[in-house]
Coordinates of C-alpha atoms in Angstrom, one line a residue:
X5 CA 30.0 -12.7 -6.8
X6 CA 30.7 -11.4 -10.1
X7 CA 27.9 -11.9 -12.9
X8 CA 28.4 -11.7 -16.1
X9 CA 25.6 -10.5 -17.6
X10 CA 27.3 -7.3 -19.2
X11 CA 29.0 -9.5 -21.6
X12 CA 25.7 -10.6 -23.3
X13 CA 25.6 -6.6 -24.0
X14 CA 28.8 -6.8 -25.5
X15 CA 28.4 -9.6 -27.8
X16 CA 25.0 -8.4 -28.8
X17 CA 26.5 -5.0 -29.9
X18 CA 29.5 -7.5 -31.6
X19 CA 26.8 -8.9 -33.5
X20 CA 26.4 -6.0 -36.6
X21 CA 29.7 -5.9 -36.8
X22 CA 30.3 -9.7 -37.5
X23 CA 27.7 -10.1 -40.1
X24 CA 28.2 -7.1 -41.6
X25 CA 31.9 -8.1 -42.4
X26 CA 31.1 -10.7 -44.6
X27 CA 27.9 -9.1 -45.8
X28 CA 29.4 -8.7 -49.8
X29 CA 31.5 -12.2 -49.5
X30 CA 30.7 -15.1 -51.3
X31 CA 31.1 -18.9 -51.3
X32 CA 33.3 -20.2 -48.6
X33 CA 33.3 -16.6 -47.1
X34 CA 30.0 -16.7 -46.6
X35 CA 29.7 -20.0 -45.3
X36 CA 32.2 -18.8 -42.7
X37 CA 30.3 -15.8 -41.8
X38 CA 27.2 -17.8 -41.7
X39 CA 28.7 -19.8 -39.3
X40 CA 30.5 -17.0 -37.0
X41 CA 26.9 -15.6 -36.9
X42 CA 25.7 -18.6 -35.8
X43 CA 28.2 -18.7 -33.1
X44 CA 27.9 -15.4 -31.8
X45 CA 23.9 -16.0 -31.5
X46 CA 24.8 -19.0 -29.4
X47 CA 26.9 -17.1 -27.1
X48 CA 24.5 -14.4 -26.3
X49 CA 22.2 -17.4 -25.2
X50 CA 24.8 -19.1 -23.6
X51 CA 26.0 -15.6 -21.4
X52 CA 22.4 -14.7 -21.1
X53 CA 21.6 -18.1 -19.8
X54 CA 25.2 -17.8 -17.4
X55 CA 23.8 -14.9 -16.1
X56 CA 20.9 -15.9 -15.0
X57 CA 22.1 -19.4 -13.1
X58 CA 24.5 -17.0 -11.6
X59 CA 21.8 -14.5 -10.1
X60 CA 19.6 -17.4 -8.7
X61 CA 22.8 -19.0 -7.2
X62 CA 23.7 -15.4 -5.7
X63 CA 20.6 -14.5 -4.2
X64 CA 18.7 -18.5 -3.2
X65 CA 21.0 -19.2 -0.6
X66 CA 19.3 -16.4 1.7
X67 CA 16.0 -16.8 0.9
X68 CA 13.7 -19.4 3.3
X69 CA 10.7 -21.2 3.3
X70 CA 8.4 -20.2 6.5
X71 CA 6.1 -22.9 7.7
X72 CA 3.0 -21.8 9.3
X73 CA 0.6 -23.8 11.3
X74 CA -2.4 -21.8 11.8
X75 CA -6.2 -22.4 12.8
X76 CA -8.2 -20.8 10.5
X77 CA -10.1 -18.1 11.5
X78 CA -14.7 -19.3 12.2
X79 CA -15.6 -16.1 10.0
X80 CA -13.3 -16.2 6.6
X81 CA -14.5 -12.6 5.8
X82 CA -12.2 -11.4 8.0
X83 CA -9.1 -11.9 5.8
X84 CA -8.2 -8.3 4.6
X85 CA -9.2 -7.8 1.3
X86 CA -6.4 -8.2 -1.6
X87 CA -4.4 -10.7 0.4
X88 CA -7.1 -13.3 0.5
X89 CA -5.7 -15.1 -2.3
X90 CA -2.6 -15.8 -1.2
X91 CA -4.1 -17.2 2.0
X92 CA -6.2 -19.0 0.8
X93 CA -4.5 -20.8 -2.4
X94 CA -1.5 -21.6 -0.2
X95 CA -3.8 -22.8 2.9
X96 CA -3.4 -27.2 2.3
X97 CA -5.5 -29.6 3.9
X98 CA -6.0 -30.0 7.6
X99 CA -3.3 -31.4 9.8
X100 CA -6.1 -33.6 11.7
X101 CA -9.5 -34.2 10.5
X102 CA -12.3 -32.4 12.3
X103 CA -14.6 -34.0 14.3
X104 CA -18.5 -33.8 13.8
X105 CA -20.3 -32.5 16.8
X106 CA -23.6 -32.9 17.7
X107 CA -26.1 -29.9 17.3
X108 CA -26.2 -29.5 20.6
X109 CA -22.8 -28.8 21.5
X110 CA -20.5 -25.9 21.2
X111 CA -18.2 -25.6 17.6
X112 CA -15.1 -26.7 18.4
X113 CA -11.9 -25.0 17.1
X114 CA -11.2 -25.4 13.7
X115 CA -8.2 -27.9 12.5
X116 CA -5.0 -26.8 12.6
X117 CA -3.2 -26.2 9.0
X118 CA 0.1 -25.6 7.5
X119 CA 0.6 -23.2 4.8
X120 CA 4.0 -22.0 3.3
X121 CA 5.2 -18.6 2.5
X122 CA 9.2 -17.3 1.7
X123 CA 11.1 -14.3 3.4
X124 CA 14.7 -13.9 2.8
X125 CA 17.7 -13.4 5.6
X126 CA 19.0 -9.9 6.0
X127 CA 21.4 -10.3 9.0
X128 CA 23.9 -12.9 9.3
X129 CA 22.3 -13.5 13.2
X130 CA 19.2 -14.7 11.7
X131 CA 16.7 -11.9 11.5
X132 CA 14.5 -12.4 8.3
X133 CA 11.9 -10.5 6.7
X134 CA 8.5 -11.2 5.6
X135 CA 5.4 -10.2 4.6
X136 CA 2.6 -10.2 7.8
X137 CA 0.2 -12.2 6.3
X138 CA 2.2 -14.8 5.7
X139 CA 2.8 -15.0 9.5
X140 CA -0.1 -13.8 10.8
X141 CA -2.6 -16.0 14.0
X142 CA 0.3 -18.1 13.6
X143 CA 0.8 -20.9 16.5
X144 CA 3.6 -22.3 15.1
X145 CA 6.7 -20.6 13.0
X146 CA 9.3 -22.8 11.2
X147 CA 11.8 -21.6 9.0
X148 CA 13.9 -23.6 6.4
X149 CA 17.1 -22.4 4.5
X150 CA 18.3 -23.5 1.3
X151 CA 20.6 -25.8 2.6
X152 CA 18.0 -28.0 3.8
X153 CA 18.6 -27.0 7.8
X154 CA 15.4 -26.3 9.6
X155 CA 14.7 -23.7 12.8
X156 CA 11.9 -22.7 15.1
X157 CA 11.2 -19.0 14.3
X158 CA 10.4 -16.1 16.9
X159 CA 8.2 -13.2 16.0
X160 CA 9.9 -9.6 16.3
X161 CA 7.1 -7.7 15.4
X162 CA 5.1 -6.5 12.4
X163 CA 3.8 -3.5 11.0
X164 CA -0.3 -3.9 9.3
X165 CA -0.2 -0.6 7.7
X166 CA 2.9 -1.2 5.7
X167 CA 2.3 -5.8 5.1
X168 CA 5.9 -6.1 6.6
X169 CA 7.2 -8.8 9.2
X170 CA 10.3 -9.6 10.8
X171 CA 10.9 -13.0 12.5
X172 CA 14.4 -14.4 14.0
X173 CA 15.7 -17.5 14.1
X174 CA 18.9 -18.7 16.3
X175 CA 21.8 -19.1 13.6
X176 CA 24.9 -17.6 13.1
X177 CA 27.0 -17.0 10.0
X178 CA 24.3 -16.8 7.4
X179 CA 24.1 -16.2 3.5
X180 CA 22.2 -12.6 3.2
X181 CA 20.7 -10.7 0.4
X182 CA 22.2 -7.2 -0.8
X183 CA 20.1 -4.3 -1.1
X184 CA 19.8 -2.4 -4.3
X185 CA 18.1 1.2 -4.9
X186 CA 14.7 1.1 -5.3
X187 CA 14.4 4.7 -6.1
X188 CA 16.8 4.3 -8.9
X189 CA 14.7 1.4 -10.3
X190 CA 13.2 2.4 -14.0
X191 CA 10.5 0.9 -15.8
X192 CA 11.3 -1.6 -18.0
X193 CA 14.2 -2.9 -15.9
X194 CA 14.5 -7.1 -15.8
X195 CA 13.9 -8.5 -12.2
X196 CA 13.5 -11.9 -10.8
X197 CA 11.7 -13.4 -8.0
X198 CA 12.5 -16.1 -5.5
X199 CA 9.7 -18.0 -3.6
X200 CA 7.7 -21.1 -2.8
X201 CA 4.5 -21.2 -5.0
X202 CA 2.2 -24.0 -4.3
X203 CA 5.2 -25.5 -2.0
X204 CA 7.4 -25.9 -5.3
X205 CA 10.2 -24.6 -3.4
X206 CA 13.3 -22.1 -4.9
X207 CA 10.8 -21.4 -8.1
X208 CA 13.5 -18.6 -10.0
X209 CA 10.7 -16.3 -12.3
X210 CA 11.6 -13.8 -14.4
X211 CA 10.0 -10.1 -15.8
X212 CA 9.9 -6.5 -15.9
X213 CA 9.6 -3.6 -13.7
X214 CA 6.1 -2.8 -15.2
X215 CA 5.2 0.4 -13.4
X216 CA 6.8 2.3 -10.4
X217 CA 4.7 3.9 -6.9
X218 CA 1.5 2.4 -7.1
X219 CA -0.8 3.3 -4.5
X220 CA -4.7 2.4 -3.6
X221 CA -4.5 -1.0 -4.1
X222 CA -5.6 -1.7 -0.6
X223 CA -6.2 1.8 0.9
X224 CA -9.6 2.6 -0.5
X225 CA -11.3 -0.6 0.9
X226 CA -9.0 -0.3 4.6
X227 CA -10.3 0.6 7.8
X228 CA -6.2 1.1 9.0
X229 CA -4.2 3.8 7.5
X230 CA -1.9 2.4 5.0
X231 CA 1.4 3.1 3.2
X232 CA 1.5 1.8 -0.5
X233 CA 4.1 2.3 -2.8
X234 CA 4.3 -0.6 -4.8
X235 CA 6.6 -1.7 -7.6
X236 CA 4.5 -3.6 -10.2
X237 CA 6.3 -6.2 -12.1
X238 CA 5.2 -9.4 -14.3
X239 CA 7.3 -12.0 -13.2
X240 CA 5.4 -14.5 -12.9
X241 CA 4.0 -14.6 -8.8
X242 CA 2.1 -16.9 -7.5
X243 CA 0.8 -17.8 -4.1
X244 CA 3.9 -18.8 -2.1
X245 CA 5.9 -16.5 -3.5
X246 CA 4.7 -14.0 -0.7
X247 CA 7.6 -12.2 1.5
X248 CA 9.8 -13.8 -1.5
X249 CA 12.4 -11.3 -2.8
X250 CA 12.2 -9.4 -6.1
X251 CA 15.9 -8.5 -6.9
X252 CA 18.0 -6.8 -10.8
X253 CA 20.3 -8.6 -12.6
X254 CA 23.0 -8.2 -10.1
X255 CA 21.2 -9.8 -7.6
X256 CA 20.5 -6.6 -5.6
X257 CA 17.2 -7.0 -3.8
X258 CA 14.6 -4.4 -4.4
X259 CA 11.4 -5.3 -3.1
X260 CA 9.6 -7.8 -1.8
X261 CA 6.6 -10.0 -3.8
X262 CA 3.1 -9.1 -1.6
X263 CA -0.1 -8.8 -3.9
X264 CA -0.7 -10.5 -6.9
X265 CA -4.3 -9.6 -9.0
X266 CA -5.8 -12.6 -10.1
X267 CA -3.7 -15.7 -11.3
X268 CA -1.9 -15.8 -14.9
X269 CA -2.5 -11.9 -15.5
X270 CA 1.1 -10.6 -14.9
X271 CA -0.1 -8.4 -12.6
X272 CA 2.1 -8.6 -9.3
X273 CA 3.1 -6.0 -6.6
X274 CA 6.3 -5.7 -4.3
X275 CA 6.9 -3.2 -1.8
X276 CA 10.2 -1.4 -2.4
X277 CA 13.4 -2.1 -0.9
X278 CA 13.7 1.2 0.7
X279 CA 10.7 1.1 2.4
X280 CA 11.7 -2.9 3.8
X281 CA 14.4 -1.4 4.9
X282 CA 13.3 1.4 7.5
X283 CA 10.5 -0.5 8.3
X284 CA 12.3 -4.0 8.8
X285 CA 15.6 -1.9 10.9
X286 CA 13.1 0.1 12.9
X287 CA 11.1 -3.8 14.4
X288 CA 14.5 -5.0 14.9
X289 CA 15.8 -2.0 17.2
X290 CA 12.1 -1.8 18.6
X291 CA 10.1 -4.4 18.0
X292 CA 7.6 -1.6 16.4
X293 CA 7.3 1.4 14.1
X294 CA 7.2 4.7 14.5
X295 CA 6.1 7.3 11.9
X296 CA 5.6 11.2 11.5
X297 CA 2.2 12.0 10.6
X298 CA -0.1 15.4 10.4
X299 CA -3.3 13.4 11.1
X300 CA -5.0 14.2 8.1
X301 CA -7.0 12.1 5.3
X302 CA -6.0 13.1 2.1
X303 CA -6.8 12.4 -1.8
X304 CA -5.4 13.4 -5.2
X305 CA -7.5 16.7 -6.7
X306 CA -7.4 15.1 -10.6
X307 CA -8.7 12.1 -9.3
X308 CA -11.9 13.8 -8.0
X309 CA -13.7 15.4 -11.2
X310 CA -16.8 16.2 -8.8
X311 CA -14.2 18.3 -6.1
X312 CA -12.9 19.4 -9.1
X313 CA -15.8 21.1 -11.0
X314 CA -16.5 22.7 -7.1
X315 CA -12.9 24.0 -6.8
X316 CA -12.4 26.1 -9.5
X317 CA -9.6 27.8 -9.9
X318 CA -7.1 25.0 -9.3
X319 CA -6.0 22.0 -11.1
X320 CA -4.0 20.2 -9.1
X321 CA -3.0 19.7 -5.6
X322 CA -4.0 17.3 -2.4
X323 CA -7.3 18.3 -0.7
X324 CA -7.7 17.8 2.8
X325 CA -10.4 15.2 3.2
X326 CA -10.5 14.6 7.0
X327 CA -8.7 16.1 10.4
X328 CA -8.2 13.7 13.2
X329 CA -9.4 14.7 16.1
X330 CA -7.1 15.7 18.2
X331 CA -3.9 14.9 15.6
X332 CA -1.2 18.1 14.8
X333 CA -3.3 19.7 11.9
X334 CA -6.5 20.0 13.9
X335 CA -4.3 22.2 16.1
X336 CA -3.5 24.1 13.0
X337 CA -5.6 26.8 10.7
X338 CA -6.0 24.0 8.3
X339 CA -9.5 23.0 7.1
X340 CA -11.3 19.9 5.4
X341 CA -11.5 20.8 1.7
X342 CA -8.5 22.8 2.0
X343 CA -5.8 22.0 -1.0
X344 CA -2.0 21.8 -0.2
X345 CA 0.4 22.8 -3.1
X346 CA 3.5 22.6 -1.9
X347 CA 5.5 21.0 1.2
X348 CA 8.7 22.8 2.8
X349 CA 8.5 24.7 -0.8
X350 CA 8.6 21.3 -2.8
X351 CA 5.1 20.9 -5.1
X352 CA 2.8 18.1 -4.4
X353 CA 0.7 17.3 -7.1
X354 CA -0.9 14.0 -5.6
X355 CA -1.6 12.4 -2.0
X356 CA 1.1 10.0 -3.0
X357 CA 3.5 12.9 -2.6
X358 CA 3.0 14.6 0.2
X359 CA 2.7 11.3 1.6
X360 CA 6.3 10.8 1.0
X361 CA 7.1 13.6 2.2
X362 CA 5.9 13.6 5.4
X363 CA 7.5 10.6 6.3
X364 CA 10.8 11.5 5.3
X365 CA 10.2 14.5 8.1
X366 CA 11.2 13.6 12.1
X367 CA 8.5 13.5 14.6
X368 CA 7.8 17.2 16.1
X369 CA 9.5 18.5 13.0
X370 CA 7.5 21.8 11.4
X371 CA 6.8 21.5 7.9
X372 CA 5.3 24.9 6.2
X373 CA 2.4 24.2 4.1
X374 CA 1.4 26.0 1.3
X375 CA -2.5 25.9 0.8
X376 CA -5.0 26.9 -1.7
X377 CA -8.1 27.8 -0.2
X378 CA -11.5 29.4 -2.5
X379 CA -8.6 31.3 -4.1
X380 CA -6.4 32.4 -1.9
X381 CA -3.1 31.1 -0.8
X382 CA -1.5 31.0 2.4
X383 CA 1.3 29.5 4.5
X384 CA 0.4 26.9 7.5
X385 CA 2.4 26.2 9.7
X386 CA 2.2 22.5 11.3
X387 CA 4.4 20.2 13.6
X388 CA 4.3 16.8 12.9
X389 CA 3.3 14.4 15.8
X390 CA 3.6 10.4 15.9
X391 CA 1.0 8.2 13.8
X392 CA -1.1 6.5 17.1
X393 CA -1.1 3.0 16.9
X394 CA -4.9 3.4 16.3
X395 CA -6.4 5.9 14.9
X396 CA -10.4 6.6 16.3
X397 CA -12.9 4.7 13.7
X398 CA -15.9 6.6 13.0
X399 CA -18.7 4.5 12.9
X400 CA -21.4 6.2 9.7
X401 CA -24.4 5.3 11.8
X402 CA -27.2 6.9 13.4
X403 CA -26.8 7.5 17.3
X404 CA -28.7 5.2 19.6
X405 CA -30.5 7.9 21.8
X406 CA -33.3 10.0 20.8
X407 CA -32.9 13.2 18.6
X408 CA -34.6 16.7 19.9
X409 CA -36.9 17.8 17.2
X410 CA -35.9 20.0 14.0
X411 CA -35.9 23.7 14.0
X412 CA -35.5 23.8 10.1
X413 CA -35.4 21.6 7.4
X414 CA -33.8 21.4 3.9
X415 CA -33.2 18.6 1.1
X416 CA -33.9 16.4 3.7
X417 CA -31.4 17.6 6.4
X418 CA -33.2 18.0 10.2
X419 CA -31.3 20.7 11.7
X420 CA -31.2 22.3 15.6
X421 CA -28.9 24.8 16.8
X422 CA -26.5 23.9 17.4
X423 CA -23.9 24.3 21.1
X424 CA -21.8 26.7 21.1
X425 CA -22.8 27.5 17.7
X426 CA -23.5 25.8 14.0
X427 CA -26.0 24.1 13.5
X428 CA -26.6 19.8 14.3
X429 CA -28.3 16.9 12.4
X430 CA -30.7 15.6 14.0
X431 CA -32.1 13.6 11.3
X432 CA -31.2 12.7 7.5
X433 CA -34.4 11.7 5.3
X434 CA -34.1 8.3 4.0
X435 CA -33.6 8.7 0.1
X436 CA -33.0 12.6 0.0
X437 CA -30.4 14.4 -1.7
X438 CA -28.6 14.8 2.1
X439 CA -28.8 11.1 2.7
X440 CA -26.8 10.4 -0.7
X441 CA -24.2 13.3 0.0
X442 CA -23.6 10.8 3.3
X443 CA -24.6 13.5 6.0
X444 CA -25.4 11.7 9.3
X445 CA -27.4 12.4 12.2
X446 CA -25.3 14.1 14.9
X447 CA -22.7 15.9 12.4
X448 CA -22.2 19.5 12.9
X449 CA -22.2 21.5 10.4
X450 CA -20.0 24.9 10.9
X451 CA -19.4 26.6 7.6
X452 CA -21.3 27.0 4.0
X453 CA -18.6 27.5 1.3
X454 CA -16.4 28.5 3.8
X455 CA -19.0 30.8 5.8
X456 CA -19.1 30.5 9.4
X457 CA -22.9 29.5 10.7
X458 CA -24.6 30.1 14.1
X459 CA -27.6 28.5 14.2
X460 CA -29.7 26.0 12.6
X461 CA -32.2 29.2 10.4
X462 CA -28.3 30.4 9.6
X463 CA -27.4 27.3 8.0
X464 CA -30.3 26.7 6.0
X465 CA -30.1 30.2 4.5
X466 CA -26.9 30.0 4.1
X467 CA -26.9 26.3 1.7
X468 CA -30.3 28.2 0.1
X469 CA -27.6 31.1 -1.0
X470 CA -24.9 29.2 -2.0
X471 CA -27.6 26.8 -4.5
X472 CA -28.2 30.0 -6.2
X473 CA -24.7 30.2 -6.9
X474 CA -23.4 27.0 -7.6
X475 CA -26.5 25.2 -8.8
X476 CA -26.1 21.5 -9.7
X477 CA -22.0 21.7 -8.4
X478 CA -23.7 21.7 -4.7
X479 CA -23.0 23.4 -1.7
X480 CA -19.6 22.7 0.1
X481 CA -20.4 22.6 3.8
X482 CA -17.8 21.6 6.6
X483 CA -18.7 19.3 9.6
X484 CA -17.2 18.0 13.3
X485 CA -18.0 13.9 13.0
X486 CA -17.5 12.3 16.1
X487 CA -14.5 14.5 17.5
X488 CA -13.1 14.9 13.3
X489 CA -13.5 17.9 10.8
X490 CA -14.4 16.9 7.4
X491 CA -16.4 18.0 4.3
X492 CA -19.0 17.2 2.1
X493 CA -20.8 18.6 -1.1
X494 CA -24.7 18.7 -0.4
X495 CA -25.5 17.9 -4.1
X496 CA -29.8 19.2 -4.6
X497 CA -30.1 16.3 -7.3
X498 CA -29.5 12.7 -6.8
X499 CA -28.2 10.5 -9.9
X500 CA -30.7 8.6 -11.3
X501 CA -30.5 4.6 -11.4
X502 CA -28.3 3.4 -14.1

């Protein structure tokens, strides 16, 4: 369909020209010019106001209404955080009422409910895409299109780490969206939404592309390794408008409405197009996804003024946080508080990058890391392997079974040697400068700002050294958690209350 939105550009740029033509006229000249003003205002509304009908009539015909009868979960903190309120604003009354039961007797299920989400068709045989959590514990998936014709819905599969869903429903012949770019997509571009807030189906919003890859929206409170890149936009999303499409002026889709943060504040968050699109292809081939990864945690080095003020020497880069045991990079030379520069020769300057990266890579592909580590840099070589389905969770608690007893002791770390070498936790003093640096019992610790240890006497030497150096920046030791090689700055002072 051709929209004619350029032609509200053109009249707009008509506009100078018309007025200033009859700027020096007078009496019935500039009546006339008054008037031709007049009318040229009213056609930019009028093709403005064109355009948009057209884009909504473009793009509405493939996007649906999902109906979804759940039963609530007993415990409602389980909802992830950041999705909650789309849950549970779009969560209506109870399909049946519940029944009382007596003290004595078991709690029965809770009530079934319906709440509505959107998605929007991408293939003509009926596969559409959603978000997961509008289709999540679902019993029951019904899917209805613009034109009013209603279908039981199948789940393909879904993907937690990325919020994406794809369900199919038996249809042939149908409307579908058309992608646009979402790497081309600037700042400060117009975009529209499609959705179903508070079941007022088809709702047409309009906005901006507010900002562009924004990340740690979820990640930092998640237990599940996630992938955000959102596009942040202030059309105005409400819940309902989840899995809804966010598509330009043309009616090219590029992204899809997920997160909102808070209601009325303009602050909204789709996941971009290109991402739907290898995500949402890869669950209809397979039903699931599969993803490159190095098994590493990672954060951004300017983010982290404490690593920073430890690190000196370097200003930016990605510091290795965490190796997974077991995963590529702990087959590699690389180390927890080690600081990757550059990727295949290409700079990273945040964990959003080399995030991006990576995935672009194949799995078993070698990728050539360049690292900064206590000034030196050096190549590391690494294969990727294939993201587990789930990753080991480590648990920051103190074993169950009994400790041996100390060998030595300092700011509140209980150490034994420990096997082969190093030296092990046995105990962390409630309150003490290790406790708040979030040292547990059973950690090993291996090096002292990068110096190997052998025994328990070794290691406390070795963090009374490197005090006399560093002072109040702490001591940078590295540790094997549970199977995992990570870091952590033994800082001698703990901040006082606020």
């Amino acid at each position: 369909m051709h929209l004619r939105i350029p032609a509200v550009f053109l009249t707009f740029a008509m506009l100078p020209l018309v007025t200033a033509s009859a700027a020096d006229g007078t009496g019935p000249d500039k009546e006339r010019a008054k008037e031709e003003k007049g009318a040229a205002a009213l056609g930019l509304l009028k093709a403005i106001d064109e355009g948009f009908v057209q884009v909504y009539e473009k793009v509405a015909p493939a996007v649906v209404v999902i109906d979804s009868i759940k039963r609530p979960p007993d415990d409602e903190e389980d909802v992830p955080r950041g999705f909650e309120f789309f849950l549970d604003e779009s969560r209506p009354q109870p399909r049946e009422p519940e029944k009382e039961a007596s003290p004595r007797a078991p709690k029965p299920p809770g009530p079934l409910s319906r709440s509505e989400g959107s998605g929007f068709i991408v293939r003509r045989d009926g596969f559409v895409i959603t978000n997961q959590h509008v289709v999540a514990d679902a019993e029951k998936l019904t899917v209805r299109l613009k034109d009013g014709r209603t279908f039981s819905a199948k789940l393909i599969g879904t993907d937690d780490r990325t919020d994406i869903a794809v369900l199919k429903i038996d249809a042939r012949d149908l409307p579908t969206v058309e992608w646009g770019d979402s790497e081309k997509l600037r700042v400060g571009q117009l975009v529209c939404a499609i959705g179903a807030p508070f079941s007022q189906d088809y709702s047409f919003t309009v906005g901006w592309v507010s900002g562009k890859n924004r990340t740690d929206l979820l990640g930092r409170t998640s237990t599940t390794i996630l992938y955000e890149d959102y596009i942040q936009t202030d059309a105005f999303i409400n819940p309902g408008n989840s899995g809804g499409p966010l598509f330009d002026v043309e009616g090219k889709v590029v992204g899809m409405n997920t997160l909102i943060n808070g209601l009325g504040r303009g602050l909204a968050f789709a996941i971009p197009a290109g991402m739907l699109q290898d995500v949402g292809q890869q669950i209809i081939a397979t039903g699931k996804v599969q993803r490159p990864w190095l098994g590493i945690r990672i954060e951004t080095l300017a983010d982290n003024s404490s690593l920073r003020a430890h690190l000196t020497g370097i200003e930016q880069g990605v510091v290795v946080d965490t190796i997974e045991a077991d995963a590529p990079a702990y087959k590699s030379d690389l180390r927890p508080a080690d600081v990757i520069v550059e990727v295949d020769g290409v700079k990273v300057k945040s964990a959003h990058d080399l995030q991006r990266i990576i995935l672009k890579k194949k799995i078993g592909q070698p990728v050539q890391l360049t690292v900064w580590r206590a000034g030196t840099t050096m190549q590391i070589a690494v294969a990727t392997g294939e993201l587990p389905i789930e990753v080991t969770k480590v648990a920051n608690t103190a074993p169950a079974k009994e400790m041996p007893a100390a060998k030595a002791e300092t700011l509140g770390l209980k150490l034994r040697d420990g096997k082969p070498a190093g030296a092990q936790v046995v105990g962390v003093a409630p309150g003490s400068p290790a406790a708040y640096s979030e040292i547990f019992s059973d950690d090993v610790i291996t090096q002292v700002e990068g110096k190997q240890v052998n025994d328990a006497a070794g290691c406390v030497s070795a963090i009374t050294t490197g005090l006399v150096t560093k002072g109040n920046k702490g001591v940078l030791l590295n540790v094997e958690r549970q199977g995992r090689r990570a870091f952590v700055i033994l800082n001698p002072r703990i901040p006082s209350a606020p």
